[in-house]
mmCIF file of C-alpha atoms in Angstrom:
data_model
loop_
_atom_site.group_PDB
_atom_site.id
_atom_site.type_symbol
_atom_site.label_atom_id
_atom_site.label_comp_id
_atom_site.label_asym_id
_atom_site.label_seq_id
_atom_site.Cartn_x
_atom_site.Cartn_y
_atom_site.Cartn_z
ATOM 1 C CA MET A 97 213.665 271.332 117.988
ATOM 2 C CA LYS A 98 213.420 269.767 114.493
ATOM 3 C CA LYS A 99 211.486 271.400 111.727
ATOM 4 C CA LEU A 100 209.175 269.437 109.488
ATOM 5 C CA GLY A 101 210.774 268.457 106.212
ATOM 6 C CA LEU A 102 212.645 265.595 104.602
ATOM 7 C CA ALA A 103 213.464 262.779 106.993
ATOM 8 C CA PRO A 104 217.190 262.516 107.760
ATOM 9 C CA ILE A 105 219.102 259.458 106.527
ATOM 10 C CA GLY A 106 219.389 258.111 110.097
ATOM 11 C CA ALA A 107 215.619 258.190 110.526
ATOM 12 C CA ILE A 108 215.087 256.357 107.213
ATOM 13 C CA ALA A 109 217.578 253.705 108.274
ATOM 14 C CA ALA A 110 215.781 253.290 111.596
ATOM 15 C CA LEU A 111 212.450 252.794 109.848
ATOM 16 C CA ALA A 112 214.022 250.278 107.475
ATOM 17 C CA ALA A 113 215.315 248.356 110.479
ATOM 18 C CA GLY A 114 211.807 248.157 111.894
ATOM 19 C CA ILE A 115 212.385 250.623 114.739
ATOM 20 C CA VAL A 116 209.213 252.540 115.558
ATOM 21 C CA PRO A 117 209.873 256.194 116.483
ATOM 22 C CA ALA A 118 208.674 257.418 119.872
ATOM 23 C CA GLN A 119 205.200 258.888 119.935
ATOM 24 C CA ALA A 120 205.132 262.677 120.057
ATOM 25 C CA SER A 121 204.093 264.265 123.342
ATOM 26 C CA THR A 122 200.847 266.190 123.683
ATOM 27 C CA LEU A 123 200.586 269.298 125.835
ATOM 28 C CA PHE A 124 197.296 270.369 127.478
ATOM 29 C CA MET A 125 196.831 273.951 128.703
ATOM 30 C CA GLY A 126 193.779 275.858 129.972
ATOM 31 C CA SER A 127 192.877 279.159 128.328
ATOM 32 C CA TYR A 128 190.253 281.898 128.489
ATOM 33 C CA PRO A 129 187.309 281.879 128.465
ATOM 34 C CA ASP A 130 186.430 278.152 128.342
ATOM 35 C CA LYS A 131 189.042 276.336 126.266
ATOM 36 C CA MET A 132 191.607 273.578 126.690
ATOM 37 C CA LEU A 133 194.461 273.925 124.214
ATOM 38 C CA VAL A 134 195.869 270.693 122.777
ATOM 39 C CA LEU A 135 199.378 271.182 121.392
ATOM 40 C CA ASP A 136 201.855 269.004 119.568
ATOM 41 C CA GLU A 137 204.872 269.518 121.800
ATOM 42 C CA ALA A 138 207.448 268.820 119.081
ATOM 43 C CA THR A 139 206.222 271.609 116.797
ATOM 44 C CA GLY A 140 204.369 273.873 119.238
ATOM 45 C CA ALA A 141 201.338 273.793 116.938
ATOM 46 C CA VAL A 142 197.868 274.019 118.490
ATOM 47 C CA LYS A 143 196.089 270.918 117.180
ATOM 48 C CA ASP A 144 192.731 271.480 118.883
ATOM 49 C CA ARG A 145 190.822 273.795 121.193
ATOM 50 C CA LEU A 146 188.423 271.809 123.347
ATOM 51 C CA THR A 147 185.402 273.745 124.634
ATOM 52 C CA LEU A 148 184.725 273.170 128.333
ATOM 53 C CA ALA A 149 180.982 273.461 128.873
ATOM 54 C CA SER A 150 181.363 274.328 132.566
ATOM 55 C CA GLY A 151 183.611 277.317 131.915
ATOM 56 C CA LEU A 152 187.063 278.643 132.822
ATOM 57 C CA PRO A 153 189.647 275.995 133.836
ATOM 58 C CA THR A 154 191.454 276.688 137.119
ATOM 59 C CA SER A 155 193.268 273.413 137.847
ATOM 60 C CA MET A 156 194.232 270.154 136.162
ATOM 61 C CA ARG A 157 195.133 266.760 137.585
ATOM 62 C CA ILE A 158 196.194 263.662 135.654
ATOM 63 C CA SER A 159 195.256 260.212 136.931
ATOM 64 C CA ASN A 160 198.005 257.899 138.145
ATOM 65 C CA ASP A 161 197.546 255.672 135.101
ATOM 66 C CA GLN A 162 197.933 258.753 132.838
ATOM 67 C CA LYS A 163 194.668 257.947 131.043
ATOM 68 C CA LYS A 164 192.441 260.811 132.243
ATOM 69 C CA ILE A 165 192.883 264.514 132.996
ATOM 70 C CA TYR A 166 190.511 266.007 135.573
ATOM 71 C CA VAL A 167 189.892 269.734 135.115
ATOM 72 C CA THR A 168 188.104 271.939 137.651
ATOM 73 C CA THR A 169 186.382 275.090 136.389
ATOM 74 C CA ILE A 170 185.300 278.240 138.184
ATOM 75 C CA THR A 171 182.554 279.724 135.986
ATOM 76 C CA THR A 172 179.899 277.217 137.046
ATOM 77 C CA SER A 173 181.972 275.129 139.510
ATOM 78 C CA GLY A 174 182.358 272.180 137.194
ATOM 79 C CA ILE A 175 184.520 269.196 136.401
ATOM 80 C CA GLU A 176 185.658 268.176 132.933
ATOM 81 C CA VAL A 177 187.293 264.801 132.283
ATOM 82 C CA ILE A 178 189.544 264.503 129.235
ATOM 83 C CA ASP A 179 190.641 261.185 127.747
ATOM 84 C CA THR A 180 194.362 261.462 126.975
ATOM 85 C CA ALA A 181 194.222 258.852 124.193
ATOM 86 C CA THR A 182 191.402 260.401 122.156
ATOM 87 C CA LYS A 183 192.078 263.954 123.407
ATOM 88 C CA LYS A 184 188.354 264.494 123.867
ATOM 89 C CA VAL A 185 186.113 265.511 126.783
ATOM 90 C CA VAL A 186 184.402 262.334 128.019
ATOM 91 C CA ASN A 187 182.577 263.744 131.046
ATOM 92 C CA SER A 188 181.400 267.277 131.778
ATOM 93 C CA PHE A 189 179.098 268.757 134.390
ATOM 94 C CA SER A 190 178.459 271.787 136.605
ATOM 95 C CA LEU A 191 177.657 271.607 140.291
ATOM 96 C CA ASN A 192 176.005 275.026 140.452
ATOM 97 C CA THR A 193 172.215 275.432 140.281
ATOM 98 C CA PRO A 194 170.097 278.611 140.402
ATOM 99 C CA THR A 195 169.903 278.315 144.208
ATOM 100 C CA THR A 196 173.104 276.467 145.114
ATOM 101 C CA ARG A 197 176.702 277.287 144.285
ATOM 102 C CA TYR A 198 180.044 275.763 145.182
ATOM 103 C CA ARG A 199 183.560 277.114 145.426
ATOM 104 C CA PHE A 200 186.511 274.767 145.105
ATOM 105 C CA ASN A 201 189.836 274.518 143.320
ATOM 106 C CA GLY A 202 191.728 271.338 142.598
ATOM 107 C CA GLY A 203 191.430 267.899 144.081
ATOM 108 C CA VAL A 204 192.318 264.309 143.268
ATOM 109 C CA PRO A 205 190.443 261.349 141.726
ATOM 110 C CA ASP A 206 190.355 258.011 143.483
ATOM 111 C CA PRO A 207 192.068 255.037 141.762
ATOM 112 C CA SER A 208 188.759 253.811 140.306
ATOM 113 C CA GLY A 209 188.095 257.130 138.567
ATOM 114 C CA LYS A 210 184.552 257.190 139.977
ATOM 115 C CA PHE A 211 185.028 259.807 142.682
ATOM 116 C CA PHE A 212 186.813 263.143 143.021
ATOM 117 C CA TYR A 213 187.994 264.353 146.445
ATOM 118 C CA THR A 214 188.356 268.032 147.249
ATOM 119 C CA THR A 215 187.728 270.799 149.789
ATOM 120 C CA LEU A 216 184.856 273.198 149.100
ATOM 121 C CA GLN A 217 182.358 275.737 150.368
ATOM 122 C CA LYS A 218 178.633 275.673 149.615
ATOM 123 C CA PHE A 219 176.463 278.771 149.045
ATOM 124 C CA GLU A 220 172.689 278.350 149.336
ATOM 125 C CA LYS A 221 170.305 281.094 148.208
ATOM 126 C CA LEU A 222 167.591 281.765 150.762
ATOM 127 C CA GLN A 223 164.726 284.204 150.451
ATOM 128 C CA ASP A 224 166.674 287.123 151.863
ATOM 129 C CA ARG A 225 170.345 286.091 151.853
ATOM 130 C CA TRP A 226 172.991 283.577 150.851
ATOM 131 C CA LEU A 227 173.861 280.958 153.468
ATOM 132 C CA VAL A 228 177.598 280.194 153.410
ATOM 133 C CA SER A 229 178.809 276.844 154.716
ATOM 134 C CA PRO A 230 182.095 276.297 156.531
ATOM 135 C CA HIS A 231 184.934 274.653 154.618
ATOM 136 C CA MET A 232 184.094 271.007 153.975
ATOM 137 C CA PHE A 233 185.889 267.881 152.831
ATOM 138 C CA ALA A 234 183.834 266.611 149.915
ATOM 139 C CA VAL A 235 183.393 263.656 147.591
ATOM 140 C CA ILE A 236 182.053 264.331 144.104
ATOM 141 C CA ASP A 237 180.507 261.327 142.350
ATOM 142 C CA LEU A 238 181.627 261.596 138.717
ATOM 143 C CA THR A 239 178.811 259.317 137.535
ATOM 144 C CA LYS A 240 175.982 261.001 139.437
ATOM 145 C CA LYS A 241 177.635 264.380 138.732
ATOM 146 C CA ALA A 242 176.916 265.640 142.227
ATOM 147 C CA VAL A 243 178.444 266.162 145.664
ATOM 148 C CA THR A 244 177.469 262.976 147.510
ATOM 149 C CA ARG A 245 179.371 263.224 150.805
ATOM 150 C CA THR A 246 180.724 266.071 152.906
ATOM 151 C CA ALA A 247 182.246 266.586 156.345
ATOM 152 C CA ASN A 248 183.072 269.868 158.024
ATOM 153 C CA VAL A 249 186.763 270.691 158.185
ATOM 154 C CA PRO A 250 187.766 270.812 161.891
ATOM 155 C CA ASP A 251 188.325 274.302 163.280
ATOM 156 C CA GLU A 252 192.037 273.725 163.771
ATOM 157 C CA ASP A 253 192.388 272.861 160.090
ATOM 158 C CA SER A 254 190.295 275.710 158.680
ATOM 159 C CA ARG A 255 192.025 278.726 160.204
ATOM 160 C CA ASN A 256 193.935 279.361 157.004
ATOM 161 C CA PRO A 257 191.806 281.823 154.946
ATOM 162 C CA ASN A 258 193.097 280.151 151.779
ATOM 163 C CA ALA A 259 192.119 276.651 152.905
ATOM 164 C CA GLY A 260 191.279 274.562 149.875
ATOM 165 C CA TRP A 261 192.928 276.972 147.422
ATOM 166 C CA ARG A 262 196.568 276.368 148.327
ATOM 167 C CA THR A 263 196.289 272.737 149.269
ATOM 168 C CA ASN A 264 198.018 269.917 147.430
ATOM 169 C CA TYR A 265 196.054 266.656 147.236
ATOM 170 C CA MET A 266 197.524 263.145 147.073
ATOM 171 C CA MET A 267 195.753 259.781 147.214
ATOM 172 C CA SER A 268 197.090 256.432 148.420
ATOM 173 C CA ASN A 269 197.303 253.636 145.858
ATOM 174 C CA ASP A 270 194.425 251.746 147.506
ATOM 175 C CA GLY A 271 192.171 254.811 147.633
ATOM 176 C CA LYS A 272 191.648 254.531 151.384
ATOM 177 C CA THR A 273 193.736 257.520 152.465
ATOM 178 C CA LEU A 274 193.708 261.130 151.308
ATOM 179 C CA PHE A 275 196.662 263.430 152.016
ATOM 180 C CA LEU A 276 196.188 267.208 152.198
ATOM 181 C CA ILE A 277 199.563 268.927 152.079
ATOM 182 C CA SER A 278 199.928 272.577 153.043
ATOM 183 C CA ASP A 279 201.452 273.946 156.272
ATOM 184 C CA LYS A 280 201.278 270.376 157.582
ATOM 185 C CA VAL A 281 200.222 267.000 156.204
ATOM 186 C CA ARG A 282 196.657 266.032 157.095
ATOM 187 C CA VAL A 283 195.876 262.341 156.692
ATOM 188 C CA LEU A 284 192.180 261.619 156.014
ATOM 189 C CA ASP A 285 190.248 258.386 155.953
ATOM 190 C CA THR A 286 188.284 258.482 152.688
ATOM 191 C CA ALA A 287 185.433 256.350 154.070
ATOM 192 C CA SER A 288 184.602 258.701 156.946
ATOM 193 C CA LEU A 289 186.257 261.942 155.715
ATOM 194 C CA THR A 290 187.838 262.377 159.140
ATOM 195 C CA VAL A 291 191.374 263.502 159.913
ATOM 196 C CA LYS A 292 193.284 260.512 161.311
ATOM 197 C CA GLU A 293 196.656 262.210 161.700
ATOM 198 C CA ARG A 294 198.270 265.621 161.492
ATOM 199 C CA LEU A 295 201.933 265.332 160.614
ATOM 200 C CA GLU A 296 203.945 268.387 161.590
ATOM 201 C CA VAL A 297 206.686 269.040 159.057
ATOM 202 C CA SER A 298 207.368 272.525 160.401
ATOM 203 C CA LYS A 299 209.708 271.221 163.121
ATOM 204 C CA PRO A 300 211.541 268.111 161.898
ATOM 205 C CA GLU A 301 213.431 266.177 164.524
ATOM 206 C CA ALA A 302 217.174 266.682 165.025
ATOM 207 C CA THR A 303 217.738 269.078 162.136
ATOM 208 C CA GLY A 304 218.252 272.444 163.773
ATOM 209 C CA ILE A 305 215.694 273.847 161.325
ATOM 210 C CA GLU A 306 212.089 274.818 161.887
ATOM 211 C CA GLY A 307 209.368 276.707 160.030
ATOM 212 C CA VAL A 308 209.506 274.282 157.113
ATOM 213 C CA SER A 309 206.805 274.876 154.505
ATOM 214 C CA PHE A 310 206.075 272.980 151.297
ATOM 215 C CA GLY A 311 205.810 274.743 147.992
ATOM 216 C CA GLY A 312 203.944 273.501 144.944
ATOM 217 C CA GLY A 313 204.520 269.869 144.068
ATOM 218 C CA VAL A 314 206.171 268.551 140.953
ATOM 219 C CA GLU A 315 203.722 269.380 138.175
ATOM 220 C CA ALA A 316 204.429 266.177 136.234
ATOM 221 C CA LEU A 317 203.978 263.416 138.791
ATOM 222 C CA ARG A 318 207.064 261.226 138.426
ATOM 223 C CA ASN A 319 206.105 258.955 141.308
ATOM 224 C CA PRO A 320 202.454 258.837 142.475
ATOM 225 C CA SER A 321 203.579 257.343 145.803
ATOM 226 C CA GLU A 322 205.740 260.328 146.722
ATOM 227 C CA TYR A 323 205.107 264.058 146.982
ATOM 228 C CA VAL A 324 208.153 266.085 145.948
ATOM 229 C CA SER A 325 208.359 269.852 146.292
ATOM 230 C CA MET A 326 210.551 272.836 147.003
ATOM 231 C CA PHE A 327 210.533 273.977 150.597
ATOM 232 C CA THR A 328 211.772 276.927 152.586
ATOM 233 C CA ALA A 329 212.864 276.797 156.206
ATOM 234 C CA GLN A 330 214.629 278.808 158.861
ATOM 235 C CA ASP A 331 216.711 277.988 161.868
ATOM 236 C CA PRO A 332 215.206 278.784 165.299
ATOM 237 C CA TYR A 333 218.128 280.917 166.457
ATOM 238 C CA ILE A 334 219.101 283.652 164.025
ATOM 239 C CA ARG A 335 216.245 283.052 161.575
ATOM 240 C CA ASN A 336 218.405 282.436 158.514
ATOM 241 C CA LYS A 337 216.197 281.157 155.704
ATOM 242 C CA VAL A 338 217.250 278.283 153.473
ATOM 243 C CA TYR A 339 215.637 276.384 150.621
ATOM 244 C CA GLY A 340 215.808 272.763 149.577
ATOM 245 C CA VAL A 341 213.928 269.772 148.196
ATOM 246 C CA GLY A 342 211.405 267.939 150.359
ATOM 247 C CA ARG A 343 209.947 264.478 149.819
ATOM 248 C CA PHE A 344 206.924 263.000 151.578
ATOM 249 C CA ASN A 345 206.432 259.234 151.210
ATOM 250 C CA LEU A 346 202.726 258.348 151.188
ATOM 251 C CA ALA A 347 203.278 254.743 152.308
ATOM 252 C CA THR A 348 205.647 255.332 155.219
ATOM 253 C CA LYS A 349 204.499 258.910 155.976
ATOM 254 C CA ALA A 350 208.141 259.860 156.277
ATOM 255 C CA PHE A 351 209.282 263.389 155.470
ATOM 256 C CA ASP A 352 212.790 263.755 154.103
ATOM 257 C CA PHE A 353 214.401 266.981 153.045
ATOM 258 C CA HIS A 354 217.803 268.264 152.031
ATOM 259 C CA PRO A 355 218.712 271.960 152.369
ATOM 260 C CA ILE A 356 220.555 273.337 149.333
ATOM 261 C CA GLY A 357 221.427 276.914 150.209
ATOM 262 C CA PRO A 358 220.318 280.349 151.426
ATOM 263 C CA ALA A 359 216.850 281.352 150.277
ATOM 264 C CA PRO A 360 216.742 284.366 147.922
ATOM 265 C CA VAL A 361 216.364 287.700 149.686
ATOM 266 C CA GLY A 362 213.370 289.875 148.861
ATOM 267 C CA GLY A 363 211.872 287.363 146.439
ATOM 268 C CA GLY A 364 210.730 283.789 146.199
ATOM 269 C CA MET A 365 211.036 280.439 144.457
ATOM 270 C CA ALA A 366 208.378 279.180 142.076
ATOM 271 C CA GLY A 367 207.786 275.560 141.219
ATOM 272 C CA LEU A 368 210.016 272.525 140.893
ATOM 273 C CA GLN A 369 210.599 270.381 137.841
ATOM 274 C CA VAL A 370 212.471 267.098 138.155
ATOM 275 C CA SER A 371 214.121 264.838 135.570
ATOM 276 C CA LYS A 372 212.709 261.357 135.058
ATOM 277 C CA ASP A 373 215.627 259.768 136.911
ATOM 278 C CA MET A 374 215.054 262.211 139.832
ATOM 279 C CA LYS A 375 218.717 263.261 139.681
ATOM 280 C CA GLU A 376 218.254 266.800 138.356
ATOM 281 C CA GLY A 377 215.870 269.579 139.313
ATOM 282 C CA TRP A 378 214.994 273.074 138.107
ATOM 283 C CA THR A 379 213.297 275.965 139.832
ATOM 284 C CA VAL A 380 212.684 279.657 139.148
ATOM 285 C CA VAL A 381 213.963 282.281 141.575
ATOM 286 C CA THR A 382 212.524 285.794 141.697
ATOM 287 C CA GLN A 383 214.678 288.475 143.309
ATOM 288 C CA GLU A 384 213.439 291.878 144.490
ATOM 289 C CA LYS A 385 209.725 291.804 143.732
ATOM 290 C CA VAL A 386 209.319 295.596 143.674
ATOM 291 C CA GLY A 387 211.243 298.033 141.503
ATOM 292 C CA ASN A 388 214.149 295.881 140.348
ATOM 293 C CA LYS A 389 212.703 292.451 139.659
ATOM 294 C CA ARG A 390 215.074 289.723 138.458
ATOM 295 C CA CYS A 391 214.150 286.200 137.409
ATOM 296 C CA GLU A 392 216.569 283.295 137.194
ATOM 297 C CA PHE A 393 216.559 279.585 136.413
ATOM 298 C CA TRP A 394 218.412 277.494 138.982
ATOM 299 C CA HIS A 395 219.568 274.068 137.797
ATOM 300 C CA LEU A 396 219.973 271.673 140.737
ATOM 301 C CA ASP A 397 221.906 268.432 141.169
ATOM 302 C CA LEU A 398 219.582 266.435 143.425
ATOM 303 C CA THR A 399 222.201 263.773 144.172
ATOM 304 C CA THR A 400 224.552 266.282 145.799
ATOM 305 C CA ASN A 401 221.966 269.029 146.546
ATOM 306 C CA LEU A 402 224.115 271.624 144.810
ATOM 307 C CA VAL A 403 223.301 274.307 142.222
ATOM 308 C CA LYS A 404 224.839 273.319 138.881
ATOM 309 C CA ASN A 405 224.240 276.578 137.021
ATOM 310 C CA LYS A 406 222.032 279.673 136.900
ATOM 311 C CA ALA A 407 220.767 281.991 134.181
ATOM 312 C CA GLU A 408 218.649 285.125 134.156
ATOM 313 C CA PHE A 409 215.618 285.398 131.880
ATOM 314 C CA PRO A 410 213.139 288.256 131.160
ATOM 315 C CA CYS A 411 210.580 288.517 133.966
ATOM 316 C CA ARG A 412 206.840 288.662 133.527
ATOM 317 C CA THR A 413 204.368 290.220 135.943
ATOM 318 C CA ARG A 414 202.798 286.786 136.425
ATOM 319 C CA PHE A 415 203.967 283.502 135.004
ATOM 320 C CA GLN A 416 204.178 279.757 135.507
ATOM 321 C CA PHE A 417 207.041 277.343 135.113
ATOM 322 C CA GLY A 418 207.029 273.975 133.357
ATOM 323 C CA MET A 419 209.196 271.417 131.596
ATOM 324 C CA SER A 420 208.885 269.420 128.380
ATOM 325 C CA GLY A 421 207.914 265.764 128.465
ATOM 326 C CA ASP A 422 211.425 264.594 127.551
ATOM 327 C CA GLY A 423 213.035 266.926 130.106
ATOM 328 C CA THR A 424 215.142 268.809 127.544
ATOM 329 C CA MET A 425 213.340 272.184 127.676
ATOM 330 C CA LEU A 426 211.984 274.559 130.298
ATOM 331 C CA TYR A 427 208.791 276.558 129.753
ATOM 332 C CA ILE A 428 207.768 280.007 130.971
ATOM 333 C CA TYR A 429 204.096 280.701 130.296
ATOM 334 C CA GLY A 430 200.846 282.031 131.751
ATOM 335 C CA ALA A 431 198.905 285.314 131.672
ATOM 336 C CA SER A 432 200.031 285.632 128.056
ATOM 337 C CA TYR A 433 199.496 284.300 124.568
ATOM 338 C CA ASP A 434 202.794 282.446 124.241
ATOM 339 C CA ILE A 435 205.284 279.987 125.728
ATOM 340 C CA GLU A 436 208.971 280.844 126.079
ATOM 341 C CA MET A 437 211.169 277.749 125.624
ATOM 342 C CA TYR A 438 214.657 277.366 127.124
ATOM 343 C CA ASP A 439 217.281 274.619 126.963
ATOM 344 C CA ALA A 440 217.239 272.732 130.284
ATOM 345 C CA GLN A 441 221.020 272.237 130.413
ATOM 346 C CA THR A 442 222.373 275.548 129.113
ATOM 347 C CA LEU A 443 219.322 277.569 130.295
ATOM 348 C CA GLN A 444 219.486 279.578 127.055
ATOM 349 C CA HIS A 445 216.406 280.764 125.143
ATOM 350 C CA ILE A 446 215.418 278.549 122.201
ATOM 351 C CA LYS A 447 212.216 280.013 120.794
ATOM 352 C CA THR A 448 208.807 281.539 121.476
ATOM 353 C CA VAL A 449 205.603 279.697 120.533
ATOM 354 C CA ASP A 450 202.467 281.749 119.836
ATOM 355 C CA LEU A 451 199.378 280.020 121.277
ATOM 356 C CA GLY A 452 196.721 282.373 119.969
ATOM 357 C CA ASN A 453 194.914 282.211 123.339
ATOM 358 C CA ASP A 454 195.439 283.817 126.743
ATOM 359 C CA THR A 455 196.323 280.983 129.135
ATOM 360 C CA THR A 456 194.920 280.569 132.648
ATOM 361 C CA GLY A 457 196.586 279.587 135.898
ATOM 362 C CA ALA A 458 195.492 275.955 135.523
ATOM 363 C CA GLY A 459 199.017 274.917 134.540
ATOM 364 C CA MET A 460 199.970 272.378 131.904
ATOM 365 C CA ILE A 461 199.957 268.601 131.596
ATOM 366 C CA ILE A 462 202.083 266.649 129.120
ATOM 367 C CA THR A 463 201.163 263.139 127.951
ATOM 368 C CA GLN A 464 202.611 260.650 125.494
#
């Protein structure tokens, strides 16, 4: 990281030659109680704190064209749309009314930016009680600022008590198909909000492995046409658990995965960050959750599916994992007032940036 000061001779020469330096990246992070932090990634300085009128941010999703960030909030069940160029809120509304409330987390905009697709529950206040709806697929009109279409989630798809809260959403390039990725991939027609297909990834053909489950997807979407995530799996015979990288192609609906090695015992793996050329990956491994907790970075070679190097770092009770826009640094943050920065190749600590705000679980998004 370079400190502000006199420009080096090389930089002056570049300017004299007419070379325009790359634009600095901007980092967006949700924070309590109703703020979106806007940071200059090069310096770590907080440049702005945007107030979200609908309350506490719980998830963020950037559009495929990188021009808008869609934030869902929990305080009043709202949506905030941030323009990445101006770094300002351009649309803000709450779905809740005195007699009607909604509960949802995350979702995906359609390619036009006019509609937001999600899974939600509706709570209606009657004279003597609250009437709770089943889980529903829903379309939120971002112009009318209201839920305009819903369809009940079929019973076989709503048995998970966390339905809608641990679901990853992807949208086809033409906006006609919605993919809900959790224990399986559910393929929905956006016009009718009906499930057209259920693709079982838990028992891939001819692999000798079953019980495959996706983890969280790559936070910075490198390829909007492909869902990439960590996965865990076990063989059907002696139940040995392994981990690897899984890829789901939205166009062909093909699931491809490559096991890397034995899954950590007594812990878990959190998140996956991938280099722009998709050749390197990083994840965080937590060993022994109770009593003797250890946290490690694992640096993966995705061309050979081998671990390049590992390094332990100080654990936090709760944290999230991210990567800088240029792929040179790894971030540990969340449930705290700071970001810990590490070198992506050596996995060594670089510095700690004080944010001045307690960050939420909404994650981070980095734009140019």
